[in-house]
C-alpha positions as semicolon CSV with decimal commas, in nm:
position;residue;x (nm);y (nm);z (nm)
1;X;0,002;-0,007;0,000
2;X;0,291;0,241;0,076
3;X;0,438;0,227;-0,275
4;X;0,109;0,306;-0,428
5;X;0,069;0,611;-0,198
6;X;0,428;0,729;-0,278
7;X;0,357;0,685;-0,655
8;X;0,040;0,881;-0,621
9;X;0,201;1,153;-0,431
10;X;0,476;1,160;-0,707
11;X;0,222;1,167;-0,985
12;X;0,033;1,447;-0,799
13;X;0,356;1,639;-0,762
14;X;0,436;1,605;-1,122
15;X;0,087;1,719;-1,228
16;X;0,109;2,025;-1,015
17;X;0,443;2,115;-1,144
18;X;0,324;2,076;-1,491
19;X;0,013;2,283;-1,422
20;X;0,217;2,558;-1,270
21;X;0,457;2,552;-1,564
22;X;0,174;2,597;-1,801
23;X;0,019;2,860;-1,606
24;X;0,356;3,054;-1,620
25;X;0,371;2,990;-1,995
26;X;0,024;3,149;-2,030
27;X;0,156;3,465;-1,847
28;X;-0,063;3,416;-1,547
29;X;-0,008;3,653;-1,262
30;X;0,272;3,890;-1,174
31;X;0,628;3,791;-1,106
32;X;0,795;3,932;-0,799
33;X;1,174;3,937;-0,761
34;X;1,326;4,147;-0,475
35;X;1,139;4,489;-0,470
36;X;1,018;4,453;-0,828
37;X;0,690;4,313;-0,971
38;X;0,680;4,246;-1,339
39;X;0,316;4,207;-1,476
40;X;0,106;4,241;-1,785
41;X;0,383;4,103;-2,016
42;X;0,280;4,037;-2,373
43;X;0,363;4,064;-2,733
44;X;0,183;4,061;-3,064
45;X;0,160;3,796;-3,348
46;X;0,362;3,866;-3,648
47;X;0,315;3,754;-4,008
48;X;0,571;3,504;-4,161
49;X;0,894;3,685;-4,260
50;X;0,841;3,981;-4,016
51;X;1,183;4,117;-3,900
52;X;1,072;4,231;-3,557
53;X;0,815;4,243;-3,282
54;X;0,730;4,459;-2,972
55;X;0,728;4,341;-2,623
56;X;0,520;4,514;-2,343
57;X;0,498;4,484;-1,970
58;X;0,477;4,682;-1,651
59;X;0,753;4,696;-1,388
60;X;0,680;4,820;-1,046
61;X;0,933;4,898;-0,764
62;X;0,819;4,874;-0,418
63;X;1,175;4,927;-0,280
64;X;1,355;5,223;-0,140
65;X;1,622;5,221;-0,418
66;X;1,596;5,256;-0,786
67;X;1,668;4,956;-1,025
68;X;1,745;4,951;-1,389
69;X;1,645;4,727;-1,667
70;X;1,974;4,680;-1,839
71;X;1,907;4,422;-2,103
72;X;1,653;4,177;-2,246
73;X;1,721;3,849;-2,432
74;X;1,488;3,614;-2,612
75;X;1,569;3,282;-2,781
76;X;1,315;3,368;-3,069
77;X;1,505;3,694;-3,175
78;X;1,874;3,760;-3,266
79;X;1,866;4,087;-3,062
80;X;1,639;4,242;-2,800
81;X;1,657;4,632;-2,716
82;X;1,452;4,852;-2,490
83;X;1,341;5,144;-2,704
84;X;1,217;5,487;-2,607
85;X;0,963;5,659;-2,827
86;X;0,939;6,038;-2,863
87;X;0,778;6,292;-3,096
88;X;1,025;6,513;-3,271
89;X;0,912;6,776;-3,532
90;X;0,589;6,582;-3,577
91;X;0,770;6,253;-3,636
92;X;0,774;5,962;-3,395
93;X;1,143;5,874;-3,322
94;X;1,255;5,534;-3,170
95;X;1,585;5,502;-2,997
96;X;1,771;5,233;-2,798
97;X;1,799;5,313;-2,434
98;X;2,172;5,258;-2,405
99;X;2,185;5,335;-2,028
100;X;1,873;5,097;-1,972
101;X;1,545;5,191;-1,831
102;X;1,532;5,326;-1,472
103;X;1,250;5,218;-1,236
104;X;1,242;5,477;-0,939
105;X;1,138;5,368;-0,586
106;X;0,765;5,352;-0,547
107;X;0,715;5,401;-0,916
108;X;0,581;5,185;-1,204
109;X;0,695;5,190;-1,567
110;X;0,479;5,053;-1,835
111;X;0,625;4,948;-2,177
112;X;0,341;4,972;-2,432
113;X;0,253;5,003;-2,791
114;X;0,325;5,367;-2,917
115;X;0,552;5,419;-2,611
116;X;0,867;5,274;-2,468
117;X;0,885;4,914;-2,543
118;X;1,113;4,617;-2,589
119;X;1,196;4,554;-2,961
120;X;1,275;4,192;-3,061
121;X;1,476;4,210;-3,380
122;X;1,592;3,949;-3,624
123;X;1,291;3,714;-3,540
124;X;1,388;3,349;-3,594
125;X;1,017;3,251;-3,661
126;X;0,676;3,424;-3,666
127;X;0,503;3,483;-3,331
128;X;0,174;3,290;-3,328
129;X;-0,142;3,427;-3,165
130;X;-0,230;3,227;-2,856
131;X;0,110;3,095;-2,783
132;X;0,367;3,235;-2,532
133;X;0,734;3,315;-2,590
134;X;1,002;3,330;-2,318
135;X;1,237;3,632;-2,256
136;X;1,484;3,709;-1,981
137;X;1,500;4,059;-1,828
138;X;1,823;4,151;-1,666
139;X;1,821;4,422;-1,392
140;X;2,107;4,592;-1,226
141;X;1,986;4,511;-0,876
142;X;1,739;4,232;-0,914
143;X;1,941;4,030;-1,167
144;X;1,793;3,805;-1,424
145;X;1,420;3,741;-1,436
146;X;1,258;3,482;-1,659
147;X;0,919;3,588;-1,813
148;X;0,668;3,457;-2,047
149;X;0,492;3,685;-2,304
150;X;0,144;3,563;-2,428
151;X;0,098;3,655;-2,790
152;X;-0,201;3,869;-2,882
153;X;-0,329;3,899;-3,236
154;X;-0,165;4,100;-3,503
155;X;-0,218;4,476;-3,435
156;X;-0,350;4,436;-3,084
157;X;-0,321;4,731;-2,853
158;X;-0,359;4,549;-2,533
159;X;-0,268;4,219;-2,364
160;X;-0,463;3,905;-2,479
161;X;-0,639;3,874;-2,147
162;X;-0,764;4,239;-2,163
163;X;-0,914;4,195;-2,514
164;X;-1,146;3,901;-2,414
């Protein structure tokens, strides 16, 4: 009787781990690391052959010291860069944030369509609506954080869960 009970517990644990893994893959819930909370991470589907895609998320800092998003990497893109967006002489300009993105204590920063965002360049394959893609955020203080970005439809202006 004992081996069956142990087997059942092992099976149950494996099922819970798998369920937790798929919940993470679906972008469920915020991720907390140190004083930072990363939430509402998402991207948009791309047509085959598209060279780039945007990544969007919110980073909140509940600490007493600032932190800085210094880099982003993703296995589905050759390069990932945090971009700022600004209007200059009536033209929208996009620039790499070479110093990274600062998140002040007690503040939240939202990367969103039409604003600051992550640019995934040199896509290795098209991003598919309804699937999630992994990325790694690297912060000066909090270190590396693995996230999952659910993929919304092409042209979406909000995360997939918000458009349902």
